XYZ file of C-alpha atoms in Angstrom:
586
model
C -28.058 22.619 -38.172
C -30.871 20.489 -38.668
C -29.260 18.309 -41.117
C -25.757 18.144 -39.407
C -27.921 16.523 -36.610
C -29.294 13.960 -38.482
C -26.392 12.960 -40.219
C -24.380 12.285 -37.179
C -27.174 9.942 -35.699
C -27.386 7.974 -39.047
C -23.511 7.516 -39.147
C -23.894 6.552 -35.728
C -26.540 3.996 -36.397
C -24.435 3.233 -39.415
C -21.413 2.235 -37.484
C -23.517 0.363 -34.724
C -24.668 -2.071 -37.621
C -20.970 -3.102 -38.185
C -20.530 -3.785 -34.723
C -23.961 -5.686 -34.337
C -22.531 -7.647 -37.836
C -19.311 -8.530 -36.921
C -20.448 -11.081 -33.695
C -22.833 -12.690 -36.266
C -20.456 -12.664 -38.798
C -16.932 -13.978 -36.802
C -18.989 -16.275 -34.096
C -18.468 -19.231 -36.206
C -14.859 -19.469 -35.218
C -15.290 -20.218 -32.025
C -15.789 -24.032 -31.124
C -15.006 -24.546 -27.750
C -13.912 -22.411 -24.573
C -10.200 -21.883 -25.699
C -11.406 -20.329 -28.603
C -13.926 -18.392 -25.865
C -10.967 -16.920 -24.109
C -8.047 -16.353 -26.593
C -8.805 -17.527 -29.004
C -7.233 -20.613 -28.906
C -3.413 -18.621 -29.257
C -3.902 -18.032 -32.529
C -4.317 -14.244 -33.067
C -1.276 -12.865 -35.803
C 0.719 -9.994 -35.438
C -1.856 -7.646 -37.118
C -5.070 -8.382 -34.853
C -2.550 -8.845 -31.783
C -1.438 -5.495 -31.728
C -4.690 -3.483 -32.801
C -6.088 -5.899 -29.498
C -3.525 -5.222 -26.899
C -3.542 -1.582 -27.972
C -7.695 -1.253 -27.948
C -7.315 -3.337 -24.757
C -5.744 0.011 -23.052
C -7.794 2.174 -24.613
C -10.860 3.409 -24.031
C -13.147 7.213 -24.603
C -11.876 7.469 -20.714
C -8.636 9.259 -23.219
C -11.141 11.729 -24.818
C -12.897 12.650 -21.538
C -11.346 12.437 -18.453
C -8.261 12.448 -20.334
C -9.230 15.375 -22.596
C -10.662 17.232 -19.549
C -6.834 17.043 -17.948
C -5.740 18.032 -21.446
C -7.827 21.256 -21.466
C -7.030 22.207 -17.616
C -3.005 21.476 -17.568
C -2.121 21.312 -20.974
C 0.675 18.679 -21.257
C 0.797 17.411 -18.274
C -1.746 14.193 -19.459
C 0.933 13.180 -21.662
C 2.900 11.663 -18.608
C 0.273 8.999 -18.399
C 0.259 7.404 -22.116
C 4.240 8.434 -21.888
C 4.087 6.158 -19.198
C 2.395 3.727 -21.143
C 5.008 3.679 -23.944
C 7.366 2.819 -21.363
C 5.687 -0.191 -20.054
C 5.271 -1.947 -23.445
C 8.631 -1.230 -24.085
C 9.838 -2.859 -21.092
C 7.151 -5.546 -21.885
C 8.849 -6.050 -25.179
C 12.219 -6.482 -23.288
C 11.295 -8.590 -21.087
C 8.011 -9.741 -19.984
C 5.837 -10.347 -23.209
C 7.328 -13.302 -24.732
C 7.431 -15.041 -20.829
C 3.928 -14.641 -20.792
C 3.474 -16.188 -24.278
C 5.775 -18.959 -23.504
C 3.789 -19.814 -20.007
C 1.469 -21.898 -22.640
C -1.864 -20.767 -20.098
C -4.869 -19.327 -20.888
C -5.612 -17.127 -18.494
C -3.399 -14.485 -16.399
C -4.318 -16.201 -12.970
C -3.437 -19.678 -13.768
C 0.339 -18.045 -14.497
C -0.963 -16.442 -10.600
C -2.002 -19.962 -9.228
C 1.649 -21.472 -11.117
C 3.372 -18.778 -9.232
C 1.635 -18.049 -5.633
C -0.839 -21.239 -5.038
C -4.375 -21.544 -4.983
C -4.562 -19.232 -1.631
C -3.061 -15.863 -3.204
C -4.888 -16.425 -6.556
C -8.268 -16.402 -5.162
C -7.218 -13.566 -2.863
C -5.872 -11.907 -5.829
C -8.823 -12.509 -7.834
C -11.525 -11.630 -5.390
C -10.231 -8.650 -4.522
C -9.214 -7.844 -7.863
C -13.037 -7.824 -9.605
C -14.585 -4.537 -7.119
C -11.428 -2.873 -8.453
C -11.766 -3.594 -11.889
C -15.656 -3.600 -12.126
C -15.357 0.362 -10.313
C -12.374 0.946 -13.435
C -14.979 -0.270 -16.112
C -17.920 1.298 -14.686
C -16.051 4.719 -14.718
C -15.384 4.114 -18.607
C -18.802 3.810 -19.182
C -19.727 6.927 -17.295
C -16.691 8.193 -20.026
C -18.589 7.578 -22.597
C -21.980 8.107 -22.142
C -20.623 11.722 -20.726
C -19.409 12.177 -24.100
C -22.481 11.020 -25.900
C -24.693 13.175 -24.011
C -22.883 15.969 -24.919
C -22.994 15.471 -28.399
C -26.706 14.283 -28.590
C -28.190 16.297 -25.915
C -29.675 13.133 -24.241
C -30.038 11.823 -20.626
C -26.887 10.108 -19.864
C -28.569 6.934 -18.477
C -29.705 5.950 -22.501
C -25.831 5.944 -23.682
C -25.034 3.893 -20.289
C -27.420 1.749 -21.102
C -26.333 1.271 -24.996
C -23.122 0.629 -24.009
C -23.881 -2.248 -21.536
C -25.904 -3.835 -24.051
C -23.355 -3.868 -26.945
C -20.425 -4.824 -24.362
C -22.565 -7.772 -23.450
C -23.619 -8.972 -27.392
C -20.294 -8.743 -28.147
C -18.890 -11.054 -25.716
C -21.474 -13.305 -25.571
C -21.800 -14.217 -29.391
C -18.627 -15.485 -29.988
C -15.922 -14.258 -26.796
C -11.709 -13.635 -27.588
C -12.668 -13.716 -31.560
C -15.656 -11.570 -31.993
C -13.291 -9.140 -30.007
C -10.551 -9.558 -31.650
C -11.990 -8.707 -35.216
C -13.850 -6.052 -33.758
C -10.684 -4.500 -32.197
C -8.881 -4.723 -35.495
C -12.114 -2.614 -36.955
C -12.345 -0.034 -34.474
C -7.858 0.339 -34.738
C -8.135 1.089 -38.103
C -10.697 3.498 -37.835
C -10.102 5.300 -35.052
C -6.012 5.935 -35.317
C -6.331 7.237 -38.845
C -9.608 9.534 -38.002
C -8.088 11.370 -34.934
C -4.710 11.830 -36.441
C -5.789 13.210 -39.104
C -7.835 15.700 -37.211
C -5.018 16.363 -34.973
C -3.068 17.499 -38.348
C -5.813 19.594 -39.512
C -6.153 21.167 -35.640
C -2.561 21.961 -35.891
C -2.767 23.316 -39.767
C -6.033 25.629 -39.329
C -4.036 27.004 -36.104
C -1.259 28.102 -38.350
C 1.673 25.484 -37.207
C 2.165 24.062 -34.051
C 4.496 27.140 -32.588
C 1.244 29.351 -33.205
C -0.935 26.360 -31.784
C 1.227 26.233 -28.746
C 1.790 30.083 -28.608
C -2.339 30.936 -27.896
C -2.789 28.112 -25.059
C -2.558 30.277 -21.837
C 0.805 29.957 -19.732
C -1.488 28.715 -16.702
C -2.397 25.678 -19.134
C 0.271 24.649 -20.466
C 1.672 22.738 -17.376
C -1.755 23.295 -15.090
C -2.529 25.326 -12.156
C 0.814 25.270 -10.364
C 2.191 28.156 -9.534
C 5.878 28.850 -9.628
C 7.487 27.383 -6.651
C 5.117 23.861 -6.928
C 7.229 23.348 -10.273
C 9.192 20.696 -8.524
C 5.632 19.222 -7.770
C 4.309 18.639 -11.258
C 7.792 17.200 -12.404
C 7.408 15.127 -9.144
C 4.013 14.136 -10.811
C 4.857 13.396 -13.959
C 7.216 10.770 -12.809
C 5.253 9.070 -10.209
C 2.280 8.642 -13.366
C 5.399 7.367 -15.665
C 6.404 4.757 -12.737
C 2.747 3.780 -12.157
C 2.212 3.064 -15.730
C 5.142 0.861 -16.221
C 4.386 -1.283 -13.145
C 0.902 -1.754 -14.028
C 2.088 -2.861 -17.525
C 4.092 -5.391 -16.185
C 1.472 -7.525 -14.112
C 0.725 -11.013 -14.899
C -3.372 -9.457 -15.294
C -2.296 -7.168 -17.443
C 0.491 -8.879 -19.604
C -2.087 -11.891 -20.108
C -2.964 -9.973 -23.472
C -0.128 -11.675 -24.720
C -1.376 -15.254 -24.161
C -3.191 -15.182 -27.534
C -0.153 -14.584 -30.081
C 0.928 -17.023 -32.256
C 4.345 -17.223 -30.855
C 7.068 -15.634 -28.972
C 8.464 -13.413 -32.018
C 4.938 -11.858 -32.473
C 4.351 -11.392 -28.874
C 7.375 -9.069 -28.891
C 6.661 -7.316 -32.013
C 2.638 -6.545 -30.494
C 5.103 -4.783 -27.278
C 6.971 -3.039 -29.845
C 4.085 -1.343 -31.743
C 1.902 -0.454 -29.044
C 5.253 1.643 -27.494
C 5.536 3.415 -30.534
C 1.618 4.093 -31.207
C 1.661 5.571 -27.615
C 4.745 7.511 -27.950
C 3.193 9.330 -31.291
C -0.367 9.061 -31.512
C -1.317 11.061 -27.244
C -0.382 14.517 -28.887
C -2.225 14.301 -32.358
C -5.366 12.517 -29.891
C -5.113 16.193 -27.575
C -4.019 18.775 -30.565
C -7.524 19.572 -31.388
C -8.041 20.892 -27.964
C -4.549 22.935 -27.616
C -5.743 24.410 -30.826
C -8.984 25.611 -29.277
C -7.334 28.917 -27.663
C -6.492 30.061 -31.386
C -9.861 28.966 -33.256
C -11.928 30.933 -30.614
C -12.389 32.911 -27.903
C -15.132 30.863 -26.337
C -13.253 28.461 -24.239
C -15.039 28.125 -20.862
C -16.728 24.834 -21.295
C -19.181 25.424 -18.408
C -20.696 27.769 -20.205
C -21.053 25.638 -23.313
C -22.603 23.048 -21.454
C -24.270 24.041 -18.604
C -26.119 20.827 -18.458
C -22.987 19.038 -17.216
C -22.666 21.271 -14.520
C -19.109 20.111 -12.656
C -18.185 17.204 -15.400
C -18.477 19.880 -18.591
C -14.359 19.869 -18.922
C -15.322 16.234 -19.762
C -16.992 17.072 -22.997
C -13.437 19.137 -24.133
C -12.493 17.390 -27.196
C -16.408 17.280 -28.490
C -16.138 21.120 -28.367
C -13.230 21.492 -29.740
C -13.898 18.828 -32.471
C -16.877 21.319 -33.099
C -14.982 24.250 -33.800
C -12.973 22.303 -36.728
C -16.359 22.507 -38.667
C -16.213 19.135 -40.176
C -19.580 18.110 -41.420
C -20.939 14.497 -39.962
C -17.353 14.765 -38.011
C -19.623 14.467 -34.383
C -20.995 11.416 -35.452
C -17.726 9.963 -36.615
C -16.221 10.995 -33.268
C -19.425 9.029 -31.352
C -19.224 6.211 -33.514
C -15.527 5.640 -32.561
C -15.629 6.407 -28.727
C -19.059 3.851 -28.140
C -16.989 1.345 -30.231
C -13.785 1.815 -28.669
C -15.219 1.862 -25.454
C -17.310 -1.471 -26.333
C -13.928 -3.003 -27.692
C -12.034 -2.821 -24.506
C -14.496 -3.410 -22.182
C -15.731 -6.332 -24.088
C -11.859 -7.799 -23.705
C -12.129 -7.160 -20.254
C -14.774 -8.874 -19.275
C -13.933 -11.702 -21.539
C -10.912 -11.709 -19.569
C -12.463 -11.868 -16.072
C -14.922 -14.132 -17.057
C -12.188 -16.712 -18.224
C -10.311 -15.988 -14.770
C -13.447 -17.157 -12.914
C -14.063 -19.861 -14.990
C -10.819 -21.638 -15.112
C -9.490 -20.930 -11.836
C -12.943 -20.892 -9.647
C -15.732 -22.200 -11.483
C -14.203 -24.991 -13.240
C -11.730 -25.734 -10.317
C -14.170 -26.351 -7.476
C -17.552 -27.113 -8.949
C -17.079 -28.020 -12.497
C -13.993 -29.990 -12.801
C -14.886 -32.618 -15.378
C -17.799 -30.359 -17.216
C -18.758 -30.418 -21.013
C -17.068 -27.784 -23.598
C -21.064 -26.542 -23.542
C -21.707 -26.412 -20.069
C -18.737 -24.166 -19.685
C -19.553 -22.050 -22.251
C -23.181 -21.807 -20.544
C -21.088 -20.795 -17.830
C -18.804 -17.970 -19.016
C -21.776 -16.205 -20.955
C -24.006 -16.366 -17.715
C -20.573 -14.867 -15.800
C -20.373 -11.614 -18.318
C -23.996 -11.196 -17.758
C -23.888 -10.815 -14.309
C -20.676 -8.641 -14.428
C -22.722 -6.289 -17.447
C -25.290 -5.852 -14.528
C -22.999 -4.825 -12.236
C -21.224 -2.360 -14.493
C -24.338 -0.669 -15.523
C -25.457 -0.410 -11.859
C -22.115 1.551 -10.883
C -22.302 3.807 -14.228
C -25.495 4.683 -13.076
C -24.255 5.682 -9.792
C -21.528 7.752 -10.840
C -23.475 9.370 -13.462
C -25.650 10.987 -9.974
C -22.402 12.015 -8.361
C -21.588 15.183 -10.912
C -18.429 16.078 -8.944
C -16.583 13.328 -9.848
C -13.575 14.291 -11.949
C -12.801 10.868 -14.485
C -9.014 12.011 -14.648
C -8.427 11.735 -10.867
C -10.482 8.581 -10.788
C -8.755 7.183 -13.459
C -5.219 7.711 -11.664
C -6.091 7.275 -7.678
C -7.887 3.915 -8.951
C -3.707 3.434 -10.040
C -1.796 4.826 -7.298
C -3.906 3.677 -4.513
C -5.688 0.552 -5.144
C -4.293 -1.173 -7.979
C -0.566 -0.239 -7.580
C -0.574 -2.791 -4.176
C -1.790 -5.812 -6.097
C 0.854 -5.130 -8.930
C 3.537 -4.903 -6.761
C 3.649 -9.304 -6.408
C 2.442 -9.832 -10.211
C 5.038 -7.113 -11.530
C 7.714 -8.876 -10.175
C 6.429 -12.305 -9.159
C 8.628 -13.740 -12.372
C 11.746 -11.983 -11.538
C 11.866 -12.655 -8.064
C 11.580 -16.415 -7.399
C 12.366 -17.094 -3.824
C 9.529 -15.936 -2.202
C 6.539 -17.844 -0.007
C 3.133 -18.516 -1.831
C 1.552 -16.375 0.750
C 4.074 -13.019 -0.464
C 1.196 -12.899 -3.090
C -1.631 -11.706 -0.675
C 0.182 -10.222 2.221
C 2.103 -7.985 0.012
C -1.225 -6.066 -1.171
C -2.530 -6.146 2.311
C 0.230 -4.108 2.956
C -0.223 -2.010 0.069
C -3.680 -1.139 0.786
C -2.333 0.076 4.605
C 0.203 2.183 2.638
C -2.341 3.587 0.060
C -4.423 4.889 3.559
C -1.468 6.283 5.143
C -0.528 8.434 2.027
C -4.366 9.405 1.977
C -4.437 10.807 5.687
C -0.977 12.184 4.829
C -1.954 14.486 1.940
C -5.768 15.603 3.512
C -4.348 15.854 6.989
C -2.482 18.061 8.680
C 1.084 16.291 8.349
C 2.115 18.324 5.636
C 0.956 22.135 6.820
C 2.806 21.001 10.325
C 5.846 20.215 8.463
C 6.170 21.888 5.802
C 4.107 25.808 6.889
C 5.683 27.541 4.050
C 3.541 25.696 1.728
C 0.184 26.406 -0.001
C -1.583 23.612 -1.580
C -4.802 24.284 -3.236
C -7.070 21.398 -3.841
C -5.420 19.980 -7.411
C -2.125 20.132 -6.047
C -3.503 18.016 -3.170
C -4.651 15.749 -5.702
C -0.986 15.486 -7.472
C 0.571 15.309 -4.407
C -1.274 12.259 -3.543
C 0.059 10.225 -6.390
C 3.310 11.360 -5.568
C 3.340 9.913 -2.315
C 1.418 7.102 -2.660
C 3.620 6.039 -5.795
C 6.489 6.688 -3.682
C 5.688 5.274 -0.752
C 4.351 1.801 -2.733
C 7.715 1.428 -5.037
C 9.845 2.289 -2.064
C 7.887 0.405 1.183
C 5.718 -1.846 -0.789
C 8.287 -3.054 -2.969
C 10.250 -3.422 -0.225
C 8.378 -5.444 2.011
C 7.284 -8.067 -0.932
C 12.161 -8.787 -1.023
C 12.000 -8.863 2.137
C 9.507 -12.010 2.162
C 12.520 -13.740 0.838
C 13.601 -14.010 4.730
C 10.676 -16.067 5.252
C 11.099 -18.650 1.840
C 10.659 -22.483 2.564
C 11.006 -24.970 -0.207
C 7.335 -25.123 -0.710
C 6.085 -29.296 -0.574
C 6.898 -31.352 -3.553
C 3.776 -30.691 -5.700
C 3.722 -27.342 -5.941
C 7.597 -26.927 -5.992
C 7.068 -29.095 -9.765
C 4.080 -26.623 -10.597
C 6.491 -23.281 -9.752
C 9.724 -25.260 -11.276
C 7.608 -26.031 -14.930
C 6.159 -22.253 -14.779
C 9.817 -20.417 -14.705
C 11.209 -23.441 -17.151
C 8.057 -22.892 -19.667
C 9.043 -18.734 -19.549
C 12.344 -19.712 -21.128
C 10.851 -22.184 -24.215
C 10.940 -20.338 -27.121
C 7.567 -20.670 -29.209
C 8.941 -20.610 -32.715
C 6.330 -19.615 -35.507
C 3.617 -21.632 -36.874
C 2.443 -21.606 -40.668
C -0.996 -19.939 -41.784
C -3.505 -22.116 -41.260
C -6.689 -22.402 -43.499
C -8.941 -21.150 -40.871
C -6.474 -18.363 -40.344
C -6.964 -17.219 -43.527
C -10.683 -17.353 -43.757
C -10.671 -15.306 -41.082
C -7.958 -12.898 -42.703
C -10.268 -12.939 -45.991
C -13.305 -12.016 -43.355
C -11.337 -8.958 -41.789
C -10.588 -7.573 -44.862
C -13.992 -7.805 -46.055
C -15.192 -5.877 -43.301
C -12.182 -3.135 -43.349
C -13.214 -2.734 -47.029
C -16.728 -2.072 -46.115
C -15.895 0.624 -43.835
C -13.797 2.356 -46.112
C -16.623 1.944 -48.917
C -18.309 4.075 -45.904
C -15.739 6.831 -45.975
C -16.167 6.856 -49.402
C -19.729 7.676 -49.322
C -19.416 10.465 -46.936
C -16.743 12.137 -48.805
C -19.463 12.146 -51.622
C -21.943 13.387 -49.688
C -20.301 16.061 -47.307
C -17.297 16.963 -49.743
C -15.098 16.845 -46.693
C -11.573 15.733 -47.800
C -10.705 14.330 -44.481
C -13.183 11.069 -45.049
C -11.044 10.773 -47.978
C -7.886 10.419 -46.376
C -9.343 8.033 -43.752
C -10.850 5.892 -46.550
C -7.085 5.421 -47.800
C -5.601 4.705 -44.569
C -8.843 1.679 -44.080
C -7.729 0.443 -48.302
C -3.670 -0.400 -47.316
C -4.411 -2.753 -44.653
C -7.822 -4.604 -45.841
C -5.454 -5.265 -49.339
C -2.895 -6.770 -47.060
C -4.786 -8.847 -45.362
C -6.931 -9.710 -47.937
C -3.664 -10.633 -50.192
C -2.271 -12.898 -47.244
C -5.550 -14.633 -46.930
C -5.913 -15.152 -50.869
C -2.700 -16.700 -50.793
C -2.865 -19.216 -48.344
C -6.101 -20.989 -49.656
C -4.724 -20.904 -53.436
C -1.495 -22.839 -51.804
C -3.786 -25.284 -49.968
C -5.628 -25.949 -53.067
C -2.404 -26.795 -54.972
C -1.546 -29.190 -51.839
C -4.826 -30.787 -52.219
């Protein structure tokens, strides 16, 4: 036991070098504030997608997520199901728009759209929500990492802050962006391949499926609340897709190449999140037919309330991989650092552009503004940390419901105008802040609804325990948002005036740009430096693999090793070849 301990902390410390490398390493391509903030909208089809897709995922999947995985089975598949929906509606549609908008930043596509008034509204009330999401990922995390290192949960909190904010600050969109591409390629081949060897040491999925008990499978719900869960899964599904069509949230797009890669990034995400949620959640269905041991409270009593959190540690545990725990920490810190790192890199380049630079910095140096965005993520790092550390006092707090009321009740009014703000043209500037305004009024309704007595009046037949409370919340909110919500933004239409001249030109070149095509540019020599520099680093990490499957004779680091080879070749290939065709130019 004692040297399974330290081996997981030095592969830990091992992985935390690459991260600390790669900023020092990839800083160098970034010159001025568009490089900053994406990267001046040059990121290829290979670090696109591994961004967008490490930009919606965080460790929140392997504990809040796995806790809802261990309690009702299934049922947390209607979130990343939902997911898969929204990018492929993203690739139909809104993806390439985004692209072609030619911005840098979601909320100048906002301020195009609604005017200055709506996009500060939107953005100011926009950053409590966010910075509360980001905080509870970080609480994720260092859950996790306390369970696997036995250590007070305020030291991984604090790790994480700290990375997030050396990340960001040494080099912004492409210190992330090679980072994400790092973490992609190590952490979809590592947990699929321990979702096939969950599934193969529980005898085949029928026998996997077979041991998880029937009130697991689909949750706590007894017979006649059926209708409920289905009810549930839907209104998740419906959430999910809406959310993926905001302008905040489809500004990952911004940074492609062109409009053709754009749409392929949609593409792969939809099909990474329609395979990859049940290998991710296999090793914890398995758990019922490895051991008998499944009550996670008493496994670690330490967490008291939040132990369902730690699920997937335990059940990564009783796979008996040696050095596998510090694998599994390595890739949650780092994929947890990845996305938060894009998000605040994100806000921080909404503030700057469309607050900062608009009213006090308008004719500022490429330096002072970079001054400007690092001192921004600083603050927002302090604020993040402060939060984690509040949650991580409040033990009762289940991630899973945070995760999805966060959705249904406070975010789902503010997507409402940038989920449809491109689709539906003829509404007034102002549509953009009075429609969440009446959102949030919804979102309280549907609270007092569920936790009152509206429901036990109406409906006396029915007993709802506390959980199905919970689901029925999201129903109704979800509901009442796509029905009322929704509604109320058309019926603005009743009120549209031809707004005055200047910003009728600044709405009439934003839906004209959507339709521009952005045709595909060839490699450039930087491009490839930096394709020569990935693959460097990819190699590296599967020379890594390669030493633990020397020293722990564990096949799986094997396997992993050959999954990291296929795409550092490719990418070192395609970066070979572009210099040797610039030195025959030259």
């Amino acid at each position: 036991m004692f040297f399974h301990f330290n081996i997981d902390i030095a592969i830990l410390c091992v992985y935390l070098s690459f991260l600390i490398a790669i900023p020092l390493l990839s800083k160098r391509f970034t010159k001025n504030t568009s490089d900053f903030i994406v990267a001046n909208k040059n990121q290829y089809f290979w670090i696109g997608f591994a961004t967008v897709f490490m930009s919606n995922f965080s460790s929140w999947a392997f504990s809040g997520g796995a806790a809802k995985a261990y309690e009702s089975g299934f049922a947390v598949l209607a979130v990343f199901t939902g997911n898969a929906l929204g990018y492929i509606i993203a690739a139909l549609f809104i993806s390439t728009k985004m692209r072609q908008t030619n911005l840098e930043t979601s909320h100048q596509i906002i301020n195009a759209r609604y005017g200055n008034k709506s996009q500060q509204s939107l953005l100011w009330v926009g950053i409590p929500i966010n910075l509360t999401g980001h905080s509870i990922r970080v609480y994720g995390i260092s859950l996790f990492l306390s369970a696997i290192y036995h250590v007070p949960i305020i030291y991984p909190i604090l790790a994480c802050v700290l990375m997030v904010l050396f990340v960001v600050i040494a080099g912004g969109a492409w210190t992330i962006a090679t980072t994400n591409l790092m973490q992609f390629f190590f952490l979809v081949p590592t947990t699929a391949i321990l979702g096939f060897t969950a599934i193969h040491r529980s005898h085949g999925l029928s026998s996997m499926i077979a041991a998880i008990p029937q009130d697991r499978l689909f949750g706590h719900l007894e017979v006649h609340h059926a209708y409920l869960f289905i009810a549930w899964i839907i209104a998740v599904m419906v959430n999910q897709c809406y959310s993926s069509q905001s302008m905040n949230i489809s500004g990952r797009y911004l940074a492609s190449t062109d409009s053709r890669t754009a749409r392929k990034v949609a593409w792969t995400c939809a099909a990474l999140f329609c395979i990859m949620p049940f290998l991710w959640y296999s090793p914890i269905w398995s758990m019922w037919s490895l051991t008998d041991k499944t009550n996670l409270l008493v496994q670690y009593p330490f967490l008291e309330h939040a132990a369902n959190n730690a699920a997937y540690v335990y059940s990564v545990g009783l796979l008996n991989i040696q050095g596998m725990f510090g694998i599994i920490g390595a890739i949650m810190f780092a994929t947890t650092v990845s996305a938060l790192a894009g998000a605040m890199n994100n806000m921080s380049g909404n503030i700057l552009r469309t607050f900062y630079q608009h009213f006090f910095a308008p004719n500022a140096t490429d330096k002072h503004l970079l001054l400007a965005l690092r001192t921004i993520v600083c603050l927002w790092c302090t604020i993040i940390f402060l939060i984690s550390l509040t949650l991580s006092h409040v033990t009762s707090v289940s991630l899973f419901n945070a995760v999805i009321f966060m959705g249904s009740l406070l975010r789902f009014p503010i997507v409402v105008p940038l989920a449809l703000g491109l689709l539906v043209k003829r509404t007034p500037d102002w549509s953009g802040w009075v429609t969440p305004l009446f959102g949030f009024c919804i979102s309280i309704l549907a609270y007092f609804m569920v936790y009152s007595s509206f429901f036990p009046f109406f409906f006396p037949h029915w007993n709802i325990s506390t959980i199905n409370k919970n689901d029925l919340l999201v129903v109704v909110s979800v509901l009442m948002h796509s029905t009322l919500t929704t509604g109320f933004f058309f019926s603005t239409k009743l009120w549209y005036k031809a707004p005055a001249l200047a910003r009728y030109r600044k709405q009439r070149n934003l839906f004209q740009s959507i339709h521009i095509v952005i045709s595909p540019v060839q490699v450039s020599v930087v491009d490839a430096k930096r394709r020569v520099l990935m693959s460097c680093i990819l190699y590296s990490l599967s020379a890594f693999m390669c030493g633990l499957f020397f020293i722990t004779q564990e096949l799986i680091y094997c396997y992993i090793m050959i999954c990291i080879v296929f795409p550092a070749s490719f990418l070192l290939y395609s970066g070979k070849r572009v210099l040797s065709q610039n030195k025959k130019r030259l």
